[in-house]
Amino acid sequence: MIEARGLPMGEDALLIEVDDIASVVALHGELHAQVDRGEAPWHTVQDLVPAARTVLLIAPDADLAALAKAAVNVAKTLDKPGSVSEAGDHLSGDRREDSPVVTIAVTYDGEDVDDIASITGLTRDEIVEAHTGTPWTVAFFGFAPGFAYLAGGDPRLRVSRRDKPRTSVPRGALGLAGEFSAIYPRSSPGGWQLLGHTEELMWDVEADPPSRLQPGDEVRFVVAGEE
Amino acid sequence: MSALQVTDTGTQVLLQDAGRTGLAGIGVGRSGAADRAAYELGSRLVAHGPGRACLEVTFGGLVATIHGSVTIALTGADAQAVVDSHPIPHSAPIEARDGQELRLGMPSAGLRTYLSVRGGFDVPPVLGSRSTDTLAELGPEPVTAGDLLAVNTFDGAFPNVDIAPVPLPAAGRVRLEVLPGPRRDWVADPETLTDPDAGWTVSDRSNRVGVRLDGTPLTRSPAYRDKELPSEGMVRGSIQVPPDGGPVIFLNDHPVTGGYPVVGVLTTADADRAAQLQPGQPVELRWVAR
């Protein structure tokens, strides 16, 4: 079971806090499925925002105390996942079918590869092997529309952010920071260590859905030209 | 088709509506009119139903020529508007004719005036909304002098209200009610936030992302001094306390997730009031229970 706590977040929302990011992926997946089904009390939920340790439920006009209780009870019914990818694998029925494995072709030519090598003690080839060898899971979004925080990758790739953020990082740049990897969905400032880039479009406001990735998706990186 | 020919915008004029919902999970915030109550009142006065695009005028200064015939209503901050130099009532539906010039002055109280035009402005929606999200850079471009803004034709029932007796945004010290937030224990002195003598004033670095407060900085609780809060979902009205101790009240274009503790959250009605605060205006916060 997953232990969860409800925390206040104003008149229109509440935060559900769990112990780790794997629990967030599992709980968000189940809450999302409940909201999709639209039964009481979940029909009052307008938006779900997963993050590193919490899921925010935005539900104007809802009975927030009842909603908090229901969310904590849903968490109790879930097995505590051992890892982020295990949490993704256990997403229930429909949700999992909507979450295929997304393969993204990457050219590992990032400006910070040498810095990543010196921080991690890995060679360039070992970095590529580590990044492509372990599947990643979309844990949550933030920073910018379509900016997906991918977790559950090879733990040897943990690096700190750059001391000095760049004023402009190009669209498609692949970065590392902390336990996460992410692709910049469009050009923006950014402080992540750049490992490579992809030509694939991750964000398109004309598309439905606009984001190539959704919370809970499994992502596998492959070397461009070798896919 | 009717239209507004914009000849001056003052500080900032944006297209806004009720905002985007259901997309926060992929990093898209709601955005929308910062003073929701004023926007909704405008929609009611021109009787075109909810969700249509209006103009959000920050600190007055909008000048536009009417093409065709339109029904308009100004709500929110009273910007002493005139049509062809004749003062027009605030919070009331007005008929404006072809060739007339609408001119907004500067509000003496309040910051944001909403110009609703019956039918709403005809601009393409982005992700289901015609609001400009200034942080995410989504939606219509900011309105600039020279823009011709087309107005949708609308055939519904006509407005049946002469004037809406609503309170206008206040001048002077404004008191805002704060509900306890999820991370109130991260600050050592949450009572400083609501101390009437704390001397909070609105910083001129405020915008649609947030209202920054200048005053006595809050301090971190010793238990959390060296801790970093994992990013979590934010809401409009959240009072976030960054490391410098200066509280930020999030408005409509707030980041979807944030990494600083939220000590309190304004009531929904007072989040609208926060959106009407002028730079330099004194603010008093008061804890309330749910």
Short mmCIF file of C-alpha atoms in Angstrom, two decimals:
data_model
loop_
_atom_site.label_atom_id
_atom_site.label_comp_id
_atom_site.label_asym_id
_atom_site.label_seq_id
_atom_site.Cartn_x
_atom_site.Cartn_y
_atom_site.Cartn_z
CA MET A 1 0.00 0.00 0.00
CA ILE A 2 1.03 3.58 -0.62
CA GLU A 3 0.87 5.94 2.35
CA ALA A 4 -0.53 9.31 1.34
CA ARG A 5 -1.34 12.55 3.16
CA GLY A 6 -3.70 15.33 2.16
CA LEU A 7 -2.37 18.89 2.46
CA PRO A 8 -4.37 22.14 2.12
CA MET A 9 -3.99 24.20 -1.07
CA GLY A 10 -6.70 26.85 -0.92
CA GLU A 11 -10.39 26.76 -1.72
CA ASP A 12 -10.10 25.10 -5.12
CA ALA A 13 -7.38 22.46 -4.72
CA LEU A 14 -5.54 20.06 -2.46
CA LEU A 15 -2.16 18.36 -2.47
CA ILE A 16 -1.71 14.64 -1.93
CA GLU A 17 1.79 13.87 -0.69
CA VAL A 18 3.54 10.49 -0.92
CA ASP A 19 7.05 9.30 -0.05
CA ASP A 20 8.75 8.99 -3.41
CA ILE A 21 8.45 9.61 -7.10
CA ALA A 22 7.56 5.99 -7.90
CA SER A 23 4.52 6.34 -5.66
CA VAL A 24 3.58 9.56 -7.47
CA VAL A 25 3.62 7.77 -10.84
CA ALA A 26 1.47 4.92 -9.48
CA LEU A 27 -0.98 7.19 -7.64
CA HIS A 28 -1.32 9.71 -10.46
CA GLY A 29 -1.96 6.87 -12.93
CA GLU A 30 -4.78 5.51 -10.79
CA LEU A 31 -6.28 8.94 -10.02
CA HIS A 32 -6.16 9.80 -13.72
CA ALA A 33 -8.07 6.61 -14.51
CA GLN A 34 -10.66 7.44 -11.84
CA VAL A 35 -11.10 11.00 -13.15
CA ASP A 36 -11.50 9.63 -16.71
CA ARG A 37 -14.27 7.33 -15.48
CA GLY A 38 -15.92 10.40 -14.00
CA GLU A 39 -17.69 8.82 -11.03
CA ALA A 40 -18.25 10.70 -7.75
CA PRO A 41 -16.26 12.27 -6.19
CA TRP A 42 -13.78 12.30 -9.10
CA HIS A 43 -16.12 14.12 -11.48
CA THR A 44 -15.31 17.34 -9.60
CA VAL A 45 -11.61 17.16 -10.53
CA GLN A 46 -10.68 19.62 -13.28
CA ASP A 47 -6.95 19.00 -13.39
CA LEU A 48 -4.33 16.66 -11.92
CA VAL A 49 -0.75 17.87 -11.54
CA PRO A 50 1.80 15.22 -10.59
CA ALA A 51 5.17 16.45 -9.32
CA ALA A 52 8.18 15.03 -7.47
CA ARG A 53 6.40 13.91 -4.25
CA THR A 54 2.85 15.15 -4.72
CA VAL A 55 -0.23 15.09 -6.90
CA LEU A 56 -2.22 18.35 -6.98
CA LEU A 57 -5.96 17.95 -7.45
CA ILE A 58 -7.63 21.08 -8.82
CA ALA A 59 -11.33 20.79 -8.04
CA PRO A 60 -13.27 24.06 -7.70
CA ASP A 61 -16.60 23.64 -5.87
CA ALA A 62 -15.62 20.17 -4.61
CA ASP A 63 -15.90 18.84 -1.08
CA LEU A 64 -12.12 18.89 -0.61
CA ALA A 65 -12.11 16.97 2.68
CA ALA A 66 -14.05 14.12 1.07
CA LEU A 67 -11.81 14.23 -1.99
CA ALA A 68 -8.66 14.08 0.17
CA LYS A 69 -10.04 11.07 2.02
CA ALA A 70 -10.93 9.33 -1.25
CA ALA A 71 -7.46 9.97 -2.71
CA VAL A 72 -5.73 8.67 0.43
CA ASN A 73 -7.94 5.57 0.24
CA VAL A 74 -7.09 5.01 -3.43
CA ALA A 75 -3.40 5.18 -2.49
CA LYS A 76 -3.97 2.51 0.17
CA THR A 77 -5.27 0.09 -2.47
CA LEU A 78 -2.08 0.38 -4.54
CA ASP A 79 1.04 -1.75 -4.13
CA LYS A 80 4.01 0.39 -3.22
CA PRO A 81 6.19 0.27 -6.34
CA GLY A 82 9.86 -0.63 -5.95
CA SER A 83 10.90 1.65 -8.78
CA VAL A 84 9.57 4.29 -11.16
CA SER A 85 9.47 1.87 -14.09
CA GLU A 86 7.64 -0.71 -11.98
CA ALA A 87 5.09 1.99 -11.08
CA GLY A 88 4.62 2.71 -14.79
CA ASP A 89 4.20 -1.00 -15.57
CA HIS A 90 1.41 -1.33 -13.02
CA LEU A 91 -0.78 1.43 -14.39
CA SER A 92 -4.20 -0.05 -14.68
CA GLY A 93 -5.98 -1.25 -17.83
CA ASP A 94 -6.98 1.55 -20.18
CA ARG A 95 -4.33 3.85 -18.89
CA ARG A 96 -1.53 1.45 -19.80
CA GLU A 97 -2.88 0.88 -23.29
CA ASP A 98 -2.72 4.63 -23.78
CA SER A 99 0.88 4.56 -22.60
CA PRO A 100 2.92 2.70 -25.17
CA VAL A 101 6.70 2.67 -25.11
CA VAL A 102 7.89 5.83 -26.83
CA THR A 103 11.19 5.49 -28.67
CA ILE A 104 13.19 8.66 -29.24
CA ALA A 105 16.20 8.85 -31.52
CA VAL A 106 19.01 10.98 -30.09
CA THR A 107 22.32 12.25 -31.39
CA TYR A 108 24.63 12.29 -28.36
CA ASP A 109 26.54 15.45 -29.25
CA GLY A 110 25.58 17.72 -26.33
CA GLU A 111 27.84 20.59 -25.29
CA ASP A 112 28.16 19.23 -21.75
CA VAL A 113 29.11 15.62 -22.54
CA ASP A 114 32.68 16.20 -21.34
CA ASP A 115 31.44 17.74 -18.09
CA ILE A 116 28.99 14.87 -17.59
CA ALA A 117 31.89 12.44 -18.15
CA SER A 118 34.04 14.15 -15.53
CA ILE A 119 31.16 14.32 -12.98
CA THR A 120 30.09 10.69 -13.46
CA GLY A 121 33.49 9.14 -14.17
CA LEU A 122 32.04 7.46 -17.25
CA THR A 123 33.44 7.60 -20.77
CA ARG A 124 31.38 9.06 -23.60
CA ASP A 125 30.45 5.57 -24.79
CA GLU A 126 29.47 4.50 -21.28
CA ILE A 127 27.26 7.58 -20.92
CA VAL A 128 25.42 6.72 -24.15
CA GLU A 129 25.08 3.08 -23.09
CA ALA A 130 23.72 4.12 -19.68
CA HIS A 131 21.25 6.58 -21.17
CA THR A 132 19.95 4.17 -23.84
CA GLY A 133 20.26 0.99 -21.77
CA THR A 134 17.66 1.72 -19.07
CA PRO A 135 14.07 2.72 -19.84
CA TRP A 136 12.85 6.06 -18.47
CA THR A 137 9.35 6.89 -17.23
CA VAL A 138 7.53 10.22 -17.60
CA ALA A 139 7.07 11.23 -13.96
CA PHE A 140 5.64 14.73 -14.32
CA PHE A 141 5.72 17.97 -16.30
CA GLY A 142 6.83 21.43 -15.29
CA PHE A 143 9.06 24.38 -16.15
CA ALA A 144 7.39 24.86 -19.57
CA PRO A 145 4.52 23.37 -21.56
CA GLY A 146 5.52 19.86 -22.65
CA PHE A 147 8.70 19.77 -20.51
CA ALA A 148 8.61 16.17 -19.22
CA TYR A 149 10.68 15.07 -16.25
CA LEU A 150 11.83 11.52 -17.05
CA ALA A 151 12.84 9.43 -14.05
CA GLY A 152 13.99 5.89 -13.36
CA GLY A 153 17.06 5.94 -15.60
CA ASP A 154 20.53 4.62 -14.85
CA PRO A 155 21.50 6.05 -11.44
CA ARG A 156 25.10 6.55 -12.59
CA LEU A 157 23.84 9.47 -14.72
CA ARG A 158 22.94 11.71 -11.78
CA VAL A 159 24.54 15.10 -12.28
CA SER A 160 23.99 18.51 -10.76
CA ARG A 161 22.64 21.39 -12.81
CA ARG A 162 25.10 23.72 -14.50
CA ASP A 163 26.40 26.46 -12.19
CA LYS A 164 25.46 29.02 -14.83
CA PRO A 165 22.22 28.39 -16.70
CA ARG A 166 22.24 29.08 -20.43
CA THR A 167 20.14 31.97 -21.63
CA SER A 168 19.01 29.90 -24.60
CA VAL A 169 18.81 26.13 -25.06
CA PRO A 170 17.59 24.98 -28.49
CA ARG A 171 14.41 22.99 -29.08
CA GLY A 172 15.09 19.25 -28.96
CA ALA A 173 18.11 19.52 -26.63
CA LEU A 174 18.40 16.51 -24.31
CA GLY A 175 19.45 17.33 -20.76
CA LEU A 176 20.31 15.73 -17.43
CA ALA A 177 19.74 17.19 -13.94
CA GLY A 178 19.56 15.32 -10.65
CA GLU A 179 17.78 12.01 -11.17
CA PHE A 180 15.98 13.36 -14.27
CA SER A 181 16.42 13.53 -18.00
CA ALA A 182 14.36 15.83 -20.23
CA ILE A 183 14.04 17.12 -23.77
CA TYR A 184 13.53 20.88 -24.18
CA PRO A 185 10.20 21.01 -26.07
CA ARG A 186 11.08 24.43 -27.50
CA SER A 187 13.89 26.95 -27.24
CA SER A 188 14.13 28.44 -23.74
CA PRO A 189 16.64 29.39 -21.04
CA GLY A 190 17.85 26.33 -19.15
CA GLY A 191 20.32 25.00 -16.60
CA TRP A 192 20.41 21.30 -17.40
CA GLN A 193 23.60 19.55 -18.55
CA LEU A 194 23.19 18.96 -22.29
CA LEU A 195 23.82 15.42 -23.44
CA GLY A 196 22.54 15.48 -27.02
CA HIS A 197 19.59 16.41 -29.19
CA THR A 198 16.65 14.89 -31.02
CA GLU A 199 15.05 15.99 -34.28
CA GLU A 200 11.68 14.68 -33.08
CA LEU A 201 8.91 17.14 -32.30
CA MET A 202 7.93 16.82 -28.61
CA TRP A 203 5.41 19.67 -28.44
CA ASP A 204 2.94 20.97 -31.03
CA VAL A 205 0.00 23.15 -30.01
CA GLU A 206 -1.81 22.16 -33.24
CA ALA A 207 -1.65 18.45 -32.32
CA ASP A 208 -4.05 16.56 -30.07
CA PRO A 209 -2.62 15.85 -27.58
CA PRO A 210 -0.05 18.65 -27.92
CA SER A 211 2.57 16.72 -25.97
CA ARG A 212 4.23 13.66 -27.50
CA LEU A 213 4.66 12.31 -23.96
CA GLN A 214 2.07 11.77 -21.22
CA PRO A 215 2.61 11.08 -17.49
CA GLY A 216 3.35 7.37 -16.98
CA ASP A 217 4.73 6.76 -20.50
CA GLU A 218 7.83 4.62 -20.82
CA VAL A 219 10.57 6.23 -22.90
CA ARG A 220 13.49 4.46 -24.55
CA PHE A 221 16.30 6.43 -26.12
CA VAL A 222 18.15 5.04 -29.13
CA VAL A 223 21.17 6.38 -30.99
CA ALA A 224 19.98 8.20 -34.13
CA GLY A 225 20.83 6.19 -37.23
CA GLU A 226 20.87 2.92 -35.26
CA GLU A 227 17.14 2.68 -34.56
CA MET B 1 -18.20 42.51 -39.26
CA SER B 2 -17.42 44.89 -36.41
CA ALA B 3 -13.89 45.51 -35.22
CA LEU B 4 -11.67 47.63 -32.97
CA GLN B 5 -8.77 49.48 -34.55
CA VAL B 6 -6.19 49.84 -31.79
CA THR B 7 -4.17 53.05 -31.90
CA ASP B 8 -2.50 52.96 -28.46
CA THR B 9 -2.12 50.30 -25.77
CA GLY B 10 -0.52 52.03 -22.80
CA THR B 11 1.43 49.59 -20.61
CA GLN B 12 -0.03 46.25 -21.66
CA VAL B 13 -3.15 45.03 -23.43
CA LEU B 14 -3.78 41.29 -23.66
CA LEU B 15 -6.55 39.09 -25.01
CA GLN B 16 -7.95 37.01 -22.15
CA ASP B 17 -10.81 34.62 -21.51
CA ALA B 18 -11.61 32.03 -18.82
CA GLY B 19 -8.31 30.24 -19.54
CA ARG B 20 -7.18 26.67 -20.28
CA THR B 21 -8.19 23.83 -18.02
CA GLY B 22 -7.32 20.15 -18.03
CA LEU B 23 -3.77 20.61 -19.35
CA ALA B 24 -1.82 21.37 -16.16
CA GLY B 25 -0.61 17.75 -16.10
CA ILE B 26 1.41 18.40 -19.27
CA GLY B 27 2.74 21.72 -18.06
CA VAL B 28 0.09 24.16 -19.33
CA GLY B 29 -1.38 26.47 -16.69
CA ARG B 30 -4.84 28.01 -16.76
CA SER B 31 -3.87 31.65 -17.43
CA GLY B 32 -7.03 33.64 -18.31
CA ALA B 33 -8.35 36.98 -17.00
CA ALA B 34 -6.47 37.87 -13.80
CA ASP B 35 -9.57 39.36 -12.14
CA ARG B 36 -12.03 36.59 -12.96
CA ALA B 37 -14.99 38.25 -11.28
CA ALA B 38 -14.50 41.42 -13.36
CA TYR B 39 -14.17 39.37 -16.57
CA GLU B 40 -17.32 37.37 -15.77
CA LEU B 41 -19.25 40.54 -14.95
CA GLY B 42 -18.24 41.98 -18.33
CA SER B 43 -19.49 38.85 -20.10
CA ARG B 44 -22.82 39.16 -18.28
CA LEU B 45 -23.22 42.86 -19.06
CA VAL B 46 -22.82 42.33 -22.82
CA ALA B 47 -24.87 39.11 -22.48
CA HIS B 48 -22.78 36.85 -24.69
CA GLY B 49 -22.28 34.00 -22.24
CA PRO B 50 -19.08 32.70 -20.66
CA GLY B 51 -15.73 31.94 -22.24
CA ARG B 52 -15.46 34.67 -24.87
CA ALA B 53 -12.30 36.72 -25.34
CA CYS B 54 -12.04 40.24 -23.89
CA LEU B 55 -9.19 42.72 -23.54
CA GLU B 56 -7.32 42.97 -20.27
CA VAL B 57 -5.92 46.51 -20.09
CA THR B 58 -3.20 47.04 -17.47
CA PHE B 59 -3.02 50.60 -16.07
CA GLY B 60 -5.30 52.11 -18.69
CA GLY B 61 -4.08 53.83 -21.82
CA LEU B 62 -5.98 51.87 -24.46
CA VAL B 63 -7.18 53.94 -27.42
CA ALA B 64 -9.24 52.31 -30.17
CA THR B 65 -11.55 53.32 -33.00
CA ILE B 66 -14.81 51.44 -33.42
CA HIS B 67 -15.58 49.87 -36.82
CA GLY B 68 -19.22 48.95 -37.25
CA SER B 69 -21.52 49.07 -34.25
CA VAL B 70 -20.69 47.28 -30.98
CA THR B 71 -21.97 46.79 -27.46
CA ILE B 72 -19.15 47.12 -24.94
CA ALA B 73 -18.73 47.02 -21.18
CA LEU B 74 -15.79 48.08 -19.03
CA THR B 75 -15.29 46.28 -15.71
CA GLY B 76 -12.55 45.92 -13.09
CA ALA B 77 -10.44 49.04 -12.53
CA ASP B 78 -12.31 52.25 -13.48
CA ALA B 79 -10.09 53.88 -16.10
CA GLN B 80 -12.30 56.99 -16.60
CA ALA B 81 -13.10 55.93 -20.14
CA VAL B 82 -14.49 58.31 -22.73
CA VAL B 83 -16.12 57.79 -26.12
CA ASP B 84 -15.41 60.77 -28.37
CA SER B 85 -14.43 62.72 -25.25
CA HIS B 86 -17.74 62.01 -23.45
CA PRO B 87 -17.36 60.08 -20.16
CA ILE B 88 -19.10 56.68 -20.21
CA PRO B 89 -20.34 54.73 -17.21
CA HIS B 90 -18.25 51.89 -15.75
CA SER B 91 -19.71 48.38 -15.17
CA ALA B 92 -22.46 49.09 -17.70
CA PRO B 93 -23.27 48.07 -21.28
CA ILE B 94 -22.65 50.87 -23.81
CA GLU B 95 -23.50 51.14 -27.49
CA ALA B 96 -20.61 52.48 -29.57
CA ARG B 97 -21.02 53.46 -33.21
CA ASP B 98 -18.88 53.31 -36.30
CA GLY B 99 -15.99 55.79 -36.22
CA GLN B 100 -16.23 56.63 -32.53
CA GLU B 101 -13.05 56.65 -30.48
CA LEU B 102 -12.83 54.81 -27.14
CA ARG B 103 -10.13 56.11 -24.84
CA LEU B 104 -9.17 54.74 -21.41
CA GLY B 105 -7.44 56.99 -18.88
CA MET B 106 -5.42 55.77 -15.93
CA PRO B 107 -7.28 54.11 -13.05
CA SER B 108 -6.85 55.86 -9.71
CA ALA B 109 -7.60 52.57 -7.95
CA GLY B 110 -7.13 49.07 -9.33
CA LEU B 111 -4.78 47.93 -12.08
CA ARG B 112 -6.68 45.92 -14.69
CA THR B 113 -9.67 47.04 -16.74
CA TYR B 114 -11.63 44.52 -18.82
CA LEU B 115 -13.10 45.59 -22.14
CA SER B 116 -15.82 43.10 -23.10
CA VAL B 117 -17.32 43.46 -26.57
CA ARG B 118 -20.56 41.66 -27.31
CA GLY B 119 -19.66 38.56 -29.38
CA GLY B 120 -16.08 38.49 -28.14
CA PHE B 121 -12.90 39.05 -30.14
CA ASP B 122 -12.41 36.76 -33.10
CA VAL B 123 -8.91 35.35 -32.68
CA PRO B 124 -7.86 31.71 -33.13
CA PRO B 125 -7.84 29.68 -29.91
CA VAL B 126 -4.66 27.93 -28.78
CA LEU B 127 -5.26 24.74 -26.80
CA GLY B 128 -8.89 25.68 -26.32
CA SER B 129 -8.42 29.25 -25.08
CA ARG B 130 -7.90 32.76 -26.42
CA SER B 131 -5.91 33.88 -23.39
CA THR B 132 -2.30 35.00 -23.54
CA ASP B 133 -0.13 33.11 -21.05
CA THR B 134 2.81 35.48 -20.61
CA LEU B 135 5.03 32.93 -18.84
CA ALA B 136 4.37 29.91 -21.08
CA GLU B 137 4.19 32.16 -24.16
CA LEU B 138 0.99 30.54 -25.34
CA GLY B 139 -2.04 32.09 -27.00
CA PRO B 140 -2.45 35.39 -28.87
CA GLU B 141 0.42 37.86 -29.10
CA PRO B 142 0.08 40.95 -26.88
CA VAL B 143 -2.09 43.59 -28.54
CA THR B 144 -0.09 46.40 -30.19
CA ALA B 145 -0.96 49.74 -31.78
CA GLY B 146 -2.13 49.14 -35.34
CA ASP B 147 -3.91 45.86 -34.56
CA LEU B 148 -7.38 45.46 -36.04
CA LEU B 149 -9.33 43.20 -33.67
CA ALA B 150 -12.36 41.61 -35.33
CA VAL B 151 -15.48 41.08 -33.21
CA ASN B 152 -17.71 38.02 -33.64
CA THR B 153 -21.32 38.62 -34.62
CA PHE B 154 -23.66 37.45 -31.88
CA ASP B 155 -27.41 36.95 -32.08
CA GLY B 156 -28.43 36.03 -28.55
CA ALA B 157 -30.71 37.93 -26.20
CA PHE B 158 -29.80 41.58 -25.63
CA PRO B 159 -28.34 42.84 -22.38
CA ASN B 160 -31.05 43.63 -19.87
CA VAL B 161 -28.91 45.31 -17.22
CA ASP B 162 -28.30 49.06 -17.12
CA ILE B 163 -25.48 49.13 -14.61
CA ALA B 164 -24.02 46.63 -12.18
CA PRO B 165 -23.61 47.97 -8.64
CA VAL B 166 -20.37 46.13 -7.82
CA PRO B 167 -17.59 47.36 -5.54
CA LEU B 168 -14.61 48.66 -7.50
CA PRO B 169 -11.00 47.75 -6.67
CA ALA B 170 -9.93 49.62 -3.54
CA ALA B 171 -7.28 52.30 -3.16
CA GLY B 172 -5.07 52.45 -0.09
CA ARG B 173 -4.42 49.53 2.21
CA VAL B 174 -6.05 46.30 1.04
CA ARG B 175 -6.67 43.40 3.37
CA LEU B 176 -6.44 39.91 1.86
CA GLU B 177 -7.52 36.65 3.49
CA VAL B 178 -5.07 33.76 3.55
CA LEU B 179 -5.82 30.09 4.13
CA PRO B 180 -3.04 27.93 5.57
CA GLY B 181 -0.87 26.45 2.81
CA PRO B 182 0.81 23.05 2.59
CA ARG B 183 4.24 24.28 3.80
CA ARG B 184 3.41 26.80 6.49
CA ASP B 185 5.88 25.11 8.86
CA TRP B 186 8.78 25.91 6.49
CA VAL B 187 8.85 29.52 7.70
CA ALA B 188 9.85 30.30 11.29
CA ASP B 189 7.58 33.34 11.54
CA PRO B 190 4.32 32.82 9.66
CA GLU B 191 2.72 35.44 11.92
CA THR B 192 5.01 38.07 10.31
CA LEU B 193 3.04 37.52 7.12
CA THR B 194 -0.12 38.71 8.85
CA ASP B 195 1.41 41.27 11.18
CA PRO B 196 -0.38 44.58 10.41
CA ASP B 197 2.93 46.34 11.09
CA ALA B 198 4.90 44.14 8.69
CA GLY B 199 4.47 46.92 6.13
CA TRP B 200 3.93 44.80 3.03
CA THR B 201 3.71 46.79 -0.17
CA VAL B 202 3.32 45.66 -3.76
CA SER B 203 6.63 45.60 -5.62
CA ASP B 204 6.91 47.17 -9.07
CA ARG B 205 8.40 43.83 -10.19
CA SER B 206 4.90 42.33 -10.07
CA ASN B 207 3.21 40.99 -13.20
CA ARG B 208 0.69 38.33 -14.30
CA VAL B 209 2.98 35.61 -12.92
CA GLY B 210 2.86 37.01 -9.42
CA VAL B 211 2.51 39.95 -7.05
CA ARG B 212 5.79 40.39 -5.19
CA LEU B 213 5.57 41.89 -1.72
CA ASP B 214 8.24 44.16 -0.27
CA GLY B 215 8.54 44.31 3.52
CA THR B 216 10.12 42.40 6.39
CA PRO B 217 11.50 39.21 4.83
CA LEU B 218 10.30 35.90 6.30
CA THR B 219 12.88 33.46 7.64
CA ARG B 220 13.17 29.72 7.12
CA SER B 221 12.43 27.40 10.03
CA PRO B 222 15.70 25.92 11.39
CA ALA B 223 14.38 22.41 10.64
CA TYR B 224 14.14 23.25 6.93
CA ARG B 225 17.04 25.69 6.58
CA ASP B 226 19.19 23.51 4.34
CA LYS B 227 16.37 21.54 2.73
CA GLU B 228 15.18 21.88 -0.81
CA LEU B 229 11.47 21.35 -1.46
CA PRO B 230 10.84 18.91 -4.30
CA SER B 231 8.82 20.68 -7.02
CA GLU B 232 5.07 20.58 -6.46
CA GLY B 233 1.91 21.80 -8.16
CA MET B 234 0.99 25.46 -7.66
CA VAL B 235 -2.34 27.30 -7.76
CA ARG B 236 -3.40 30.90 -8.33
CA GLY B 237 -3.27 32.72 -5.00
CA SER B 238 -0.43 30.57 -3.62
CA ILE B 239 1.94 32.60 -1.44
CA GLN B 240 5.36 31.23 -2.18
CA VAL B 241 8.38 32.17 -0.09
CA PRO B 242 11.67 32.05 -2.02
CA PRO B 243 15.06 31.98 -0.23
CA ASP B 244 15.22 35.81 -0.04
CA GLY B 245 12.11 35.71 2.19
CA GLY B 246 10.02 38.07 0.06
CA PRO B 247 6.57 36.50 -0.49
CA VAL B 248 5.18 36.15 -4.01
CA ILE B 249 1.42 35.83 -4.54
CA PHE B 250 0.94 33.78 -7.69
CA LEU B 251 -1.47 35.13 -10.29
CA ASN B 252 -2.85 33.47 -13.42
CA ASP B 253 0.39 32.91 -15.37
CA HIS B 254 2.15 31.21 -12.43
CA PRO B 255 4.42 28.25 -13.16
CA VAL B 256 2.50 24.96 -13.07
CA THR B 257 4.99 23.51 -10.57
CA GLY B 258 7.34 25.33 -8.21
CA GLY B 259 10.13 24.49 -5.82
CA TYR B 260 9.64 27.03 -3.01
CA PRO B 261 7.35 26.47 -0.03
CA VAL B 262 3.77 27.72 -0.20
CA VAL B 263 2.90 29.03 3.26
CA GLY B 264 -0.62 30.17 2.47
CA VAL B 265 -3.19 30.46 -0.30
CA LEU B 266 -5.49 33.46 -0.81
CA THR B 267 -9.21 32.85 -0.88
CA THR B 268 -10.50 32.73 -4.47
CA ALA B 269 -12.23 36.11 -4.18
CA ASP B 270 -9.10 37.72 -2.76
CA ALA B 271 -6.93 36.31 -5.56
CA ASP B 272 -9.04 38.56 -7.82
CA ARG B 273 -8.37 41.49 -5.48
CA ALA B 274 -4.64 40.74 -5.54
CA ALA B 275 -4.74 41.03 -9.34
CA GLN B 276 -5.98 44.62 -8.94
CA LEU B 277 -3.17 45.86 -6.66
CA GLN B 278 -1.10 48.73 -7.95
CA PRO B 279 2.68 48.85 -7.43
CA GLY B 280 3.42 50.55 -4.11
CA GLN B 281 -0.01 49.77 -2.66
CA PRO B 282 0.05 48.64 1.00
CA VAL B 283 -1.27 45.14 1.73
CA GLU B 284 -2.36 43.52 4.97
CA LEU B 285 -2.74 39.74 5.08
CA ARG B 286 -4.96 37.91 7.54
CA TRP B 287 -5.01 34.20 8.33
CA VAL B 288 -8.45 32.63 8.07
CA ALA B 289 -9.56 29.05 8.61
CA ARG B 290 -11.41 27.17 5.93
#
